[in-house]
Amino acid sequence: MAAPMWRRLSQGRWSAAQGRREAQSGAQGFLAAQKFRGLFKEFFPERGTRVELTELFAAGGPPQTVYCGFDPTADSLHAGHLLPLLGLFHFQRAGHNAIALVGGATARLGDPSGRQREREALGAERVRANAQALSRSLRALAERHERLFADGRAWGRFTVLDNAAWHEPRRLVDFLAAEGGHFRMGTLLSRQSVQSRLRSPEGMSLAEFCYQVLQAYDFCHLFRHHGCRVQLGGADQLGNMVSGYEFVRRVTGEDVFGITVPLVTSTAGAKLGKSVGNAVWLNRERTSPFELYQFFVRQQDDCVERYLKLFTFLPLPEIDHIMQLHAKEPEKRGAQKRLAAEVTKLVHGQEGLDSAKRCTHVLYHSSIDALEVMSDEELKELFKEASFSELVLDPGTSVLDTCRKAKAIPDGPRGYRMITEGGVSINHRPVTNPECILVVGQHILKNGLSLLKIGKRNFYIIKWLQL
């Protein structure tokens, strides 16, 4: 069977007017809209099928089902997962059904795509716990998407599945006997991800080599049981997606398709993910809403318009307006703040966005109003390296007593001088009198907390008991 052709969606220059015309035109409307936003990079196959991909998504046609896989190599999703997840959401918003597939089985083998060496092996219990955590996160994200970003249209379903459900009960010999004959070794060996690893000093393990086989079977299983005809994935998943396409064609004789989304990279060009140590996690326990918000606020001017199109559901005319305002006053970083707000609201909800803004005002604008409504959790997230103390407020407690009980200053004359010389502040207000008695409402905020700062960078959080 001749290998079909991929269609690279990013070829050629597209004017805004041309992109909007295609985005609003009949059969190609939905796919063209995502093409113009930059979210869809490649189609597979471009031709040679009985039904073209654009026909499946023609206006007024029946709902289609699309899936994307997420391997639970950690207990949290990260920013690199956002684009494929947003791709699923865009399908759902257009009335189609989306499946987020957690790789509770495939994660035990390790995906070799884009890697120079084999992943660290994960035990079955660790993978199972990670898979459960990812499933919860995906459902929570889908719930926030439906609750906070509804647009009045009838949406499709969003379902979370785990491929361990069909891989784990099956014996290896039974699987190979039933499915192994449909895979051609020459084709599997020709994949770029396989070739690069085979040429490397470390080589490639059998477990890694079989990853593409199990992922291909996933596509077939979802086609048979859920009518899924489209797989969505990052650009580095192209080889695995081709294996799935070829397997489904051999087994069923039916046409299926693949769509890739671009990889999100850092300013240095590295893929955002935990493997390279630069992950921005989507779980609050790993990356706080404030840190996620600031990650997007810090994005450079030359990429913020592209990121608004990729990471938000904002209409293109609204993005154009945001960028026009940004061009007039780029120092205000209005476009970056809107980008950060939209992403943080999706990931952490309105409460998380409010928390991120409070933390921003406290850290960068020394806002007392924001500080006194912060929770213990927010303060610990904002000042991760800070010491946290719980103290009883005795009558006559002074600034000096507080600093010593929090172990913020050394005993003796040196600690005393640190206060008198202006090296200490409480709740962003300098204090220079060591004997000053603490005042509720000034040194102790109405949330029962005090933020003590020694020097420029050393923070101490004090929670007062029995106020």
Short mmCIF file of C-alpha atoms in Angstrom, two decimals:
data_model
loop_
_atom_site.label_atom_id
_atom_site.label_comp_id
_atom_site.label_asym_id
_atom_site.label_seq_id
_atom_site.Cartn_x
_atom_site.Cartn_y
_atom_site.Cartn_z
CA MET A 1 0.00 0.00 0.00
CA ALA A 2 1.49 3.31 -1.03
CA ALA A 3 2.08 5.70 1.82
CA PRO A 4 -0.43 8.57 1.76
CA MET A 5 0.68 12.17 1.77
CA TRP A 6 0.59 14.55 4.69
CA ARG A 7 -0.76 17.99 4.03
CA ARG A 8 1.23 20.69 5.78
CA LEU A 9 -1.24 23.35 6.81
CA SER A 10 1.34 26.02 7.41
CA GLN A 11 2.50 26.28 3.79
CA GLY A 12 2.12 29.65 2.12
CA ARG A 13 1.24 33.08 3.48
CA TRP A 14 -2.32 33.71 4.55
CA SER A 15 -3.82 37.17 4.78
CA ALA A 16 -6.33 37.89 7.53
CA ALA A 17 -9.10 38.44 4.99
CA GLN A 18 -8.35 35.18 3.17
CA GLY A 19 -8.22 33.25 6.42
CA ARG A 20 -11.55 34.62 7.61
CA ARG A 21 -13.20 33.90 4.27
CA GLU A 22 -12.11 30.25 4.47
CA ALA A 23 -13.03 30.10 8.15
CA GLN A 24 -16.58 31.07 7.25
CA SER A 25 -16.93 28.96 4.10
CA GLY A 26 -19.19 25.90 4.12
CA ALA A 27 -17.45 22.53 4.07
CA GLN A 28 -14.01 23.75 5.07
CA GLY A 29 -15.24 26.22 7.69
CA PHE A 30 -14.17 24.52 10.92
CA LEU A 31 -10.86 23.12 9.70
CA ALA A 32 -10.00 26.37 7.93
CA ALA A 33 -10.71 28.37 11.07
CA GLN A 34 -8.28 26.28 13.11
CA LYS A 35 -5.77 26.38 10.26
CA PHE A 36 -5.87 30.16 10.28
CA ARG A 37 -5.47 30.27 14.06
CA GLY A 38 -2.38 28.08 13.67
CA LEU A 39 -3.73 25.29 15.88
CA PHE A 40 -3.80 22.61 13.15
CA LYS A 41 -0.47 22.02 11.46
CA GLU A 42 -0.81 18.93 9.27
CA PHE A 43 -3.55 16.67 7.90
CA PHE A 44 -3.07 12.99 7.15
CA PRO A 45 -3.74 11.67 4.56
CA GLU A 46 -4.17 14.51 2.12
CA ARG A 47 -5.79 12.39 -0.58
CA GLY A 48 -6.38 8.82 -1.69
CA THR A 49 -9.36 8.18 0.58
CA ARG A 50 -12.96 7.54 -0.29
CA VAL A 51 -14.08 10.34 2.02
CA GLU A 52 -11.94 13.48 2.38
CA LEU A 53 -11.28 14.83 5.85
CA THR A 54 -12.99 18.12 5.01
CA GLU A 55 -16.13 16.19 4.06
CA LEU A 56 -16.29 14.60 7.52
CA PHE A 57 -16.49 18.04 9.09
CA ALA A 58 -18.78 19.65 6.52
CA ALA A 59 -21.34 22.03 7.95
CA GLY A 60 -24.54 20.20 8.79
CA GLY A 61 -22.92 16.76 8.71
CA PRO A 62 -23.14 14.17 11.50
CA PRO A 63 -20.90 14.61 14.57
CA GLN A 64 -17.48 12.98 14.32
CA THR A 65 -15.32 11.59 17.10
CA VAL A 66 -11.72 12.71 17.63
CA TYR A 67 -9.19 11.47 20.18
CA CYS A 68 -5.85 12.51 21.61
CA GLY A 69 -3.60 10.51 23.92
CA PHE A 70 -1.93 11.67 27.16
CA ASP A 71 0.63 9.33 28.70
CA PRO A 72 0.73 9.48 32.53
CA THR A 73 4.51 9.71 32.97
CA ALA A 74 3.80 12.20 35.79
CA ASP A 75 0.82 12.90 38.03
CA SER A 76 0.08 16.23 36.33
CA LEU A 77 -0.46 17.63 32.88
CA HIS A 78 1.83 20.48 31.84
CA ALA A 79 1.73 23.45 29.46
CA GLY A 80 2.93 21.27 26.60
CA HIS A 81 -0.38 19.36 26.81
CA LEU A 82 -2.51 22.48 26.42
CA LEU A 83 -2.52 22.70 22.62
CA PRO A 84 -3.73 19.14 21.92
CA LEU A 85 -6.25 19.54 24.72
CA LEU A 86 -7.47 22.84 23.27
CA GLY A 87 -7.68 21.10 19.90
CA LEU A 88 -10.10 18.59 21.44
CA PHE A 89 -12.08 21.42 22.99
CA HIS A 90 -12.38 23.18 19.63
CA PHE A 91 -13.80 19.99 18.10
CA GLN A 92 -16.23 19.72 21.00
CA ARG A 93 -17.28 23.35 20.59
CA ALA A 94 -18.01 22.65 16.91
CA GLY A 95 -20.46 19.89 17.91
CA HIS A 96 -18.13 16.88 17.60
CA ASN A 97 -17.24 14.30 20.26
CA ALA A 98 -13.81 14.35 21.89
CA ILE A 99 -11.97 11.55 23.68
CA ALA A 100 -9.00 12.21 25.93
CA LEU A 101 -7.18 8.88 26.15
CA VAL A 102 -4.94 8.35 29.17
CA GLY A 103 -2.16 5.88 28.40
CA GLY A 104 -2.29 3.80 31.54
CA ALA A 105 -0.79 0.88 29.58
CA THR A 106 1.46 2.62 27.03
CA ALA A 107 3.16 4.77 29.70
CA ARG A 108 4.78 1.63 31.08
CA LEU A 109 6.65 1.19 27.77
CA GLY A 110 7.67 4.80 27.16
CA ASP A 111 7.22 6.78 23.96
CA PRO A 112 10.59 7.14 22.15
CA SER A 113 9.38 10.04 19.97
CA GLY A 114 11.72 13.02 20.16
CA ARG A 115 13.98 11.41 22.75
CA GLN A 116 17.69 10.65 22.65
CA ARG A 117 17.56 7.97 25.33
CA GLU A 118 15.06 5.63 26.96
CA ARG A 119 12.67 7.00 29.55
CA GLU A 120 13.10 5.95 33.15
CA ALA A 121 10.94 2.89 33.73
CA LEU A 122 7.86 3.43 35.88
CA GLY A 123 6.32 0.71 38.03
CA ALA A 124 2.75 -0.44 37.52
CA GLU A 125 1.45 1.18 40.73
CA ARG A 126 3.11 4.50 39.92
CA VAL A 127 1.63 4.54 36.42
CA ARG A 128 -1.80 3.60 37.76
CA ALA A 129 -1.70 6.45 40.30
CA ASN A 130 -0.52 8.90 37.64
CA ALA A 131 -3.25 7.75 35.26
CA GLN A 132 -5.92 8.32 37.88
CA ALA A 133 -4.54 11.80 38.61
CA LEU A 134 -4.47 12.73 34.90
CA SER A 135 -7.99 11.43 34.40
CA ARG A 136 -9.24 13.62 37.25
CA SER A 137 -7.40 16.63 35.85
CA LEU A 138 -8.76 16.13 32.35
CA ARG A 139 -12.32 15.83 33.63
CA ALA A 140 -11.87 18.94 35.77
CA LEU A 141 -10.51 20.91 32.81
CA ALA A 142 -13.39 19.75 30.63
CA GLU A 143 -15.89 20.77 33.32
CA ARG A 144 -14.34 24.25 33.64
CA HIS A 145 -14.32 24.61 29.86
CA GLU A 146 -18.02 23.81 29.65
CA ARG A 147 -18.93 25.98 32.65
CA LEU A 148 -16.82 29.07 31.99
CA PHE A 149 -16.45 29.22 28.20
CA ALA A 150 -19.90 28.28 26.89
CA ASP A 151 -20.87 30.11 23.70
CA GLY A 152 -24.54 29.19 23.39
CA ARG A 153 -24.01 26.45 20.79
CA ALA A 154 -24.76 22.77 21.21
CA TRP A 155 -21.46 21.08 22.01
CA GLY A 156 -20.37 17.50 21.58
CA ARG A 157 -19.41 15.09 24.37
CA PHE A 158 -16.03 15.03 26.13
CA THR A 159 -15.00 11.60 27.40
CA VAL A 160 -11.92 10.44 29.32
CA LEU A 161 -10.76 6.84 28.80
CA ASP A 162 -7.72 4.79 29.90
CA ASN A 163 -6.14 2.32 27.47
CA ALA A 164 -5.25 0.02 30.37
CA ALA A 165 -8.91 -1.02 30.25
CA TRP A 166 -8.36 -3.01 27.07
CA HIS A 167 -4.61 -3.72 27.12
CA GLU A 168 -4.16 -5.12 30.63
CA PRO A 169 -6.74 -7.96 30.44
CA ARG A 170 -5.23 -9.31 27.20
CA ARG A 171 -2.36 -11.81 27.21
CA LEU A 172 0.70 -10.98 25.11
CA VAL A 173 0.53 -14.17 23.01
CA ASP A 174 -3.16 -13.60 22.28
CA PHE A 175 -2.47 -10.01 21.22
CA LEU A 176 0.42 -10.97 18.92
CA ALA A 177 -1.54 -13.84 17.40
CA ALA A 178 -4.56 -11.67 16.68
CA GLU A 179 -2.94 -8.35 15.73
CA GLY A 180 0.76 -8.91 15.10
CA GLY A 181 0.27 -10.15 11.55
CA HIS A 182 -1.12 -6.76 10.49
CA PHE A 183 2.15 -4.92 11.23
CA ARG A 184 5.05 -4.88 8.75
CA MET A 185 8.53 -4.76 10.27
CA GLY A 186 9.96 -2.73 7.40
CA THR A 187 7.39 -0.01 7.95
CA LEU A 188 7.85 0.05 11.73
CA LEU A 189 11.64 0.21 11.37
CA SER A 190 11.45 3.06 8.87
CA ARG A 191 9.92 5.51 11.34
CA GLN A 192 12.17 8.49 11.97
CA SER A 193 11.88 8.14 15.75
CA VAL A 194 13.00 4.51 15.47
CA GLN A 195 15.83 5.20 13.03
CA SER A 196 17.32 7.99 15.14
CA ARG A 197 17.33 5.78 18.22
CA LEU A 198 18.75 2.76 16.43
CA ARG A 199 21.67 4.90 15.26
CA SER A 200 22.31 6.27 18.75
CA PRO A 201 24.94 4.74 21.10
CA GLU A 202 22.23 3.61 23.52
CA GLY A 203 20.07 1.97 20.87
CA MET A 204 16.42 1.14 21.37
CA SER A 205 14.70 -1.35 23.63
CA LEU A 206 12.01 -3.77 22.50
CA ALA A 207 9.58 -2.09 24.91
CA GLU A 208 10.06 1.30 23.24
CA PHE A 209 9.85 -0.25 19.78
CA CYS A 210 6.47 -1.79 20.62
CA TYR A 211 5.04 1.54 21.80
CA GLN A 212 3.86 2.47 18.31
CA VAL A 213 2.16 -0.93 17.99
CA LEU A 214 0.05 -0.42 21.11
CA GLN A 215 -0.78 3.16 20.16
CA ALA A 216 -1.85 1.97 16.71
CA TYR A 217 -4.11 -0.59 18.33
CA ASP A 218 -5.63 2.16 20.48
CA PHE A 219 -6.77 3.97 17.33
CA CYS A 220 -8.35 0.79 16.01
CA HIS A 221 -10.07 0.06 19.31
CA LEU A 222 -11.54 3.57 19.43
CA PHE A 223 -12.65 3.28 15.81
CA ARG A 224 -14.42 -0.02 16.46
CA HIS A 225 -16.05 0.88 19.78
CA HIS A 226 -16.54 4.66 19.54
CA GLY A 227 -16.60 5.39 15.82
CA CYS A 228 -13.45 7.50 16.15
CA ARG A 229 -11.97 8.46 12.77
CA VAL A 230 -9.48 11.20 13.72
CA GLN A 231 -6.42 11.19 15.93
CA LEU A 232 -5.03 14.49 17.19
CA GLY A 233 -1.48 14.84 18.47
CA GLY A 234 1.67 16.89 18.69
CA ALA A 235 3.91 17.24 15.65
CA ASP A 236 6.36 14.78 17.24
CA GLN A 237 3.65 12.07 17.17
CA LEU A 238 3.53 11.90 13.36
CA GLY A 239 5.20 8.47 13.12
CA ASN A 240 2.92 6.92 15.73
CA MET A 241 -0.13 8.38 14.00
CA VAL A 242 0.92 6.92 10.65
CA SER A 243 1.27 3.50 12.30
CA GLY A 244 -2.27 3.82 13.64
CA TYR A 245 -3.62 4.87 10.25
CA GLU A 246 -2.00 1.93 8.48
CA PHE A 247 -3.15 -0.58 11.11
CA VAL A 248 -6.79 0.57 10.97
CA ARG A 249 -6.73 0.47 7.17
CA ARG A 250 -5.33 -3.08 7.14
CA VAL A 251 -7.75 -4.41 9.75
CA THR A 252 -10.98 -2.66 8.74
CA GLY A 253 -10.43 -1.28 5.24
CA GLU A 254 -11.88 2.04 6.47
CA ASP A 255 -10.41 5.53 6.20
CA VAL A 256 -9.14 7.30 9.29
CA PHE A 257 -7.19 10.54 9.64
CA GLY A 258 -4.58 12.36 11.68
CA ILE A 259 -4.16 16.01 12.57
CA THR A 260 -1.08 17.46 14.25
CA VAL A 261 -0.79 20.55 16.42
CA PRO A 262 2.44 22.53 16.80
CA LEU A 263 4.78 21.89 19.70
CA VAL A 264 5.06 24.63 22.31
CA THR A 265 8.69 25.57 22.87
CA SER A 266 10.57 27.82 25.27
CA THR A 267 12.34 30.97 24.06
CA ALA A 268 15.45 28.81 23.69
CA GLY A 269 13.58 26.45 21.35
CA ALA A 270 13.26 23.54 23.80
CA LYS A 271 10.01 21.59 23.92
CA LEU A 272 8.06 22.42 27.07
CA GLY A 273 7.86 19.22 29.08
CA LYS A 274 9.08 17.57 32.22
CA SER A 275 11.85 15.66 30.40
CA VAL A 276 13.90 18.80 29.82
CA GLY A 277 13.21 20.19 33.27
CA ASN A 278 11.21 23.26 32.23
CA ALA A 279 7.66 22.04 32.74
CA VAL A 280 4.95 24.50 33.69
CA TRP A 281 2.53 22.15 35.42
CA LEU A 282 -1.26 22.44 35.37
CA ASN A 283 -1.77 21.04 38.88
CA ARG A 284 -1.81 23.71 41.56
CA GLU A 285 0.36 21.61 43.88
CA ARG A 286 3.21 21.77 41.35
CA THR A 287 2.72 25.16 39.68
CA SER A 288 0.55 27.75 41.41
CA PRO A 289 -2.03 29.83 39.52
CA PHE A 290 0.26 32.83 40.09
CA GLU A 291 3.22 31.05 38.48
CA LEU A 292 1.12 29.90 35.52
CA TYR A 293 -0.25 33.43 35.10
CA GLN A 294 3.22 34.95 35.22
CA PHE A 295 4.56 32.42 32.70
CA PHE A 296 2.19 33.78 30.08
CA VAL A 297 2.53 37.42 31.20
CA ARG A 298 6.28 37.11 30.54
CA GLN A 299 5.83 35.99 26.92
CA GLN A 300 7.56 38.20 24.37
CA ASP A 301 5.72 40.67 22.14
CA ASP A 302 6.65 38.80 18.96
CA CYS A 303 4.73 35.67 19.99
CA VAL A 304 1.80 36.99 22.02
CA GLU A 305 -0.60 37.33 19.07
CA ARG A 306 0.14 33.76 17.98
CA TYR A 307 -0.38 32.53 21.53
CA LEU A 308 -3.71 34.36 21.81
CA LYS A 309 -4.87 32.44 18.74
CA LEU A 310 -3.50 29.11 19.99
CA PHE A 311 -4.27 29.16 23.71
CA THR A 312 -7.60 30.99 23.89
CA PHE A 313 -11.10 30.79 22.44
CA LEU A 314 -11.20 34.53 21.72
CA PRO A 315 -12.67 35.42 18.31
CA LEU A 316 -10.13 36.65 15.77
CA PRO A 317 -11.62 40.18 15.55
CA GLU A 318 -11.24 40.51 19.33
CA ILE A 319 -7.62 39.37 19.12
CA ASP A 320 -7.01 41.97 16.40
CA HIS A 321 -8.45 44.65 18.71
CA ILE A 322 -6.31 43.48 21.64
CA MET A 323 -3.18 43.69 19.48
CA GLN A 324 -4.09 47.17 18.21
CA LEU A 325 -4.32 48.41 21.80
CA HIS A 326 -1.12 46.58 22.68
CA ALA A 327 0.76 48.27 19.82
CA LYS A 328 -0.12 51.69 21.28
CA GLU A 329 1.08 50.89 24.81
CA PRO A 330 3.24 47.74 24.72
CA GLU A 331 4.79 48.60 28.08
CA LYS A 332 1.47 47.82 29.78
CA ARG A 333 1.62 44.24 28.45
CA GLY A 334 -2.13 44.25 27.93
CA ALA A 335 -2.05 41.44 25.37
CA GLN A 336 0.06 39.24 27.64
CA LYS A 337 -2.23 39.90 30.60
CA ARG A 338 -5.30 38.91 28.59
CA LEU A 339 -3.53 35.75 27.39
CA ALA A 340 -2.51 34.89 30.95
CA ALA A 341 -6.02 35.53 32.26
CA GLU A 342 -7.71 33.30 29.66
CA VAL A 343 -5.32 30.38 30.21
CA THR A 344 -5.35 30.65 34.02
CA LYS A 345 -9.15 30.75 34.08
CA LEU A 346 -9.32 27.59 31.97
CA VAL A 347 -6.76 25.72 34.05
CA HIS A 348 -7.67 26.94 37.56
CA GLY A 349 -11.10 28.53 37.20
CA GLN A 350 -12.18 32.05 38.15
CA GLU A 351 -11.03 31.49 41.73
CA GLY A 352 -7.54 30.56 40.50
CA LEU A 353 -7.40 33.63 38.26
CA ASP A 354 -8.45 35.88 41.14
CA SER A 355 -5.74 34.27 43.29
CA ALA A 356 -3.10 34.86 40.61
CA LYS A 357 -4.07 38.53 40.36
CA ARG A 358 -3.99 38.96 44.16
CA CYS A 359 -0.53 37.44 44.31
CA THR A 360 0.61 39.70 41.47
CA HIS A 361 -0.59 42.80 43.31
CA VAL A 362 1.07 41.69 46.53
CA LEU A 363 4.44 40.82 45.01
CA TYR A 364 4.80 43.50 42.34
CA HIS A 365 2.62 46.34 43.64
CA SER A 366 3.01 45.89 47.44
CA SER A 367 -0.75 45.95 47.81
CA ILE A 368 -1.86 45.78 51.44
CA ASP A 369 -5.50 45.31 50.41
CA ALA A 370 -4.58 42.24 48.37
CA LEU A 371 -2.29 40.92 51.10
CA GLU A 372 -4.90 40.98 53.86
CA VAL A 373 -7.40 38.89 51.91
CA MET A 374 -4.87 36.23 50.89
CA SER A 375 -5.27 32.72 52.26
CA ASP A 376 -2.53 30.70 53.95
CA GLU A 377 -2.33 28.58 50.79
CA GLU A 378 -1.81 31.60 48.54
CA LEU A 379 0.93 33.02 50.73
CA LYS A 380 2.74 29.67 50.81
CA GLU A 381 2.45 29.42 47.02
CA LEU A 382 3.68 32.96 46.48
CA PHE A 383 6.56 32.78 48.94
CA LYS A 384 7.59 29.16 48.46
CA GLU A 385 10.94 29.59 50.17
CA ALA A 386 9.47 31.46 53.12
CA SER A 387 9.47 30.07 56.63
CA PHE A 388 5.94 29.56 57.98
CA SER A 389 5.33 29.99 61.72
CA GLU A 390 2.27 29.79 63.95
CA LEU A 391 2.63 32.08 66.97
CA VAL A 392 0.42 33.05 69.91
CA LEU A 393 -0.05 36.81 70.24
CA ASP A 394 0.81 37.61 73.85
CA PRO A 395 -0.04 41.05 75.29
CA GLY A 396 2.76 43.52 74.57
CA THR A 397 4.39 41.47 71.79
CA SER A 398 6.92 43.74 70.04
CA VAL A 399 8.52 43.81 66.62
CA LEU A 400 11.72 42.48 68.18
CA ASP A 401 9.86 39.62 69.92
CA THR A 402 8.17 38.70 66.64
CA CYS A 403 11.39 38.65 64.63
CA ARG A 404 13.14 36.48 67.21
CA LYS A 405 10.23 34.03 67.64
CA ALA A 406 10.10 33.62 63.84
CA LYS A 407 13.89 33.08 63.89
CA ALA A 408 14.20 35.84 61.30
CA ILE A 409 17.07 37.70 63.00
CA PRO A 410 20.02 36.60 65.11
CA ASP A 411 19.97 37.07 68.88
CA GLY A 412 21.84 39.94 70.46
CA PRO A 413 22.82 43.42 69.24
CA ARG A 414 23.19 42.44 65.58
CA GLY A 415 19.52 41.45 65.25
CA TYR A 416 18.48 44.62 67.07
CA ARG A 417 20.51 46.75 64.62
CA MET A 418 18.95 44.99 61.61
CA ILE A 419 15.64 46.52 62.67
CA THR A 420 16.90 49.99 63.58
CA GLU A 421 18.89 50.24 60.34
CA GLY A 422 15.77 49.64 58.18
CA GLY A 423 16.34 46.04 57.18
CA VAL A 424 12.94 44.79 58.37
CA SER A 425 9.41 45.35 57.07
CA ILE A 426 6.05 43.94 58.13
CA ASN A 427 3.28 43.76 55.53
CA HIS A 428 5.37 45.89 53.12
CA ARG A 429 5.75 48.66 55.73
CA PRO A 430 9.28 49.35 57.08
CA VAL A 431 9.65 49.09 60.86
CA THR A 432 12.65 50.68 62.58
CA ASN A 433 11.60 50.60 66.24
CA PRO A 434 12.33 47.19 67.77
CA GLU A 435 10.22 47.99 70.85
CA CYS A 436 7.11 48.91 68.83
CA ILE A 437 4.10 46.87 70.00
CA LEU A 438 2.25 44.96 67.26
CA VAL A 439 -1.03 46.55 66.23
CA VAL A 440 -3.88 44.49 64.80
CA GLY A 441 -4.88 45.95 61.45
CA GLN A 442 -1.37 47.25 60.78
CA HIS A 443 1.20 44.64 61.70
CA ILE A 444 -1.42 41.87 61.86
CA LEU A 445 -3.87 41.79 58.99
CA LYS A 446 -7.55 40.93 59.28
CA ASN A 447 -6.82 37.43 57.92
CA GLY A 448 -4.61 36.84 60.98
CA LEU A 449 -1.36 36.88 59.02
CA SER A 450 1.82 38.93 58.99
CA LEU A 451 4.34 39.00 56.15
CA LEU A 452 7.77 39.66 57.57
CA LYS A 453 10.61 40.59 55.21
CA ILE A 454 14.26 40.71 56.22
CA GLY A 455 16.52 42.40 53.71
CA LYS A 456 15.48 42.16 50.06
CA ARG A 457 14.59 38.50 49.59
CA ASN A 458 14.03 36.71 52.90
CA PHE A 459 10.33 36.29 53.73
CA TYR A 460 8.68 34.86 56.84
CA ILE A 461 4.95 34.16 57.06
CA ILE A 462 3.42 34.32 60.54
CA LYS A 463 -0.05 33.00 61.35
CA TRP A 464 -1.27 34.40 64.64
CA LEU A 465 -3.31 32.15 66.89
CA GLN A 466 -5.90 33.08 69.53
CA LEU A 467 -6.42 36.62 68.26
#
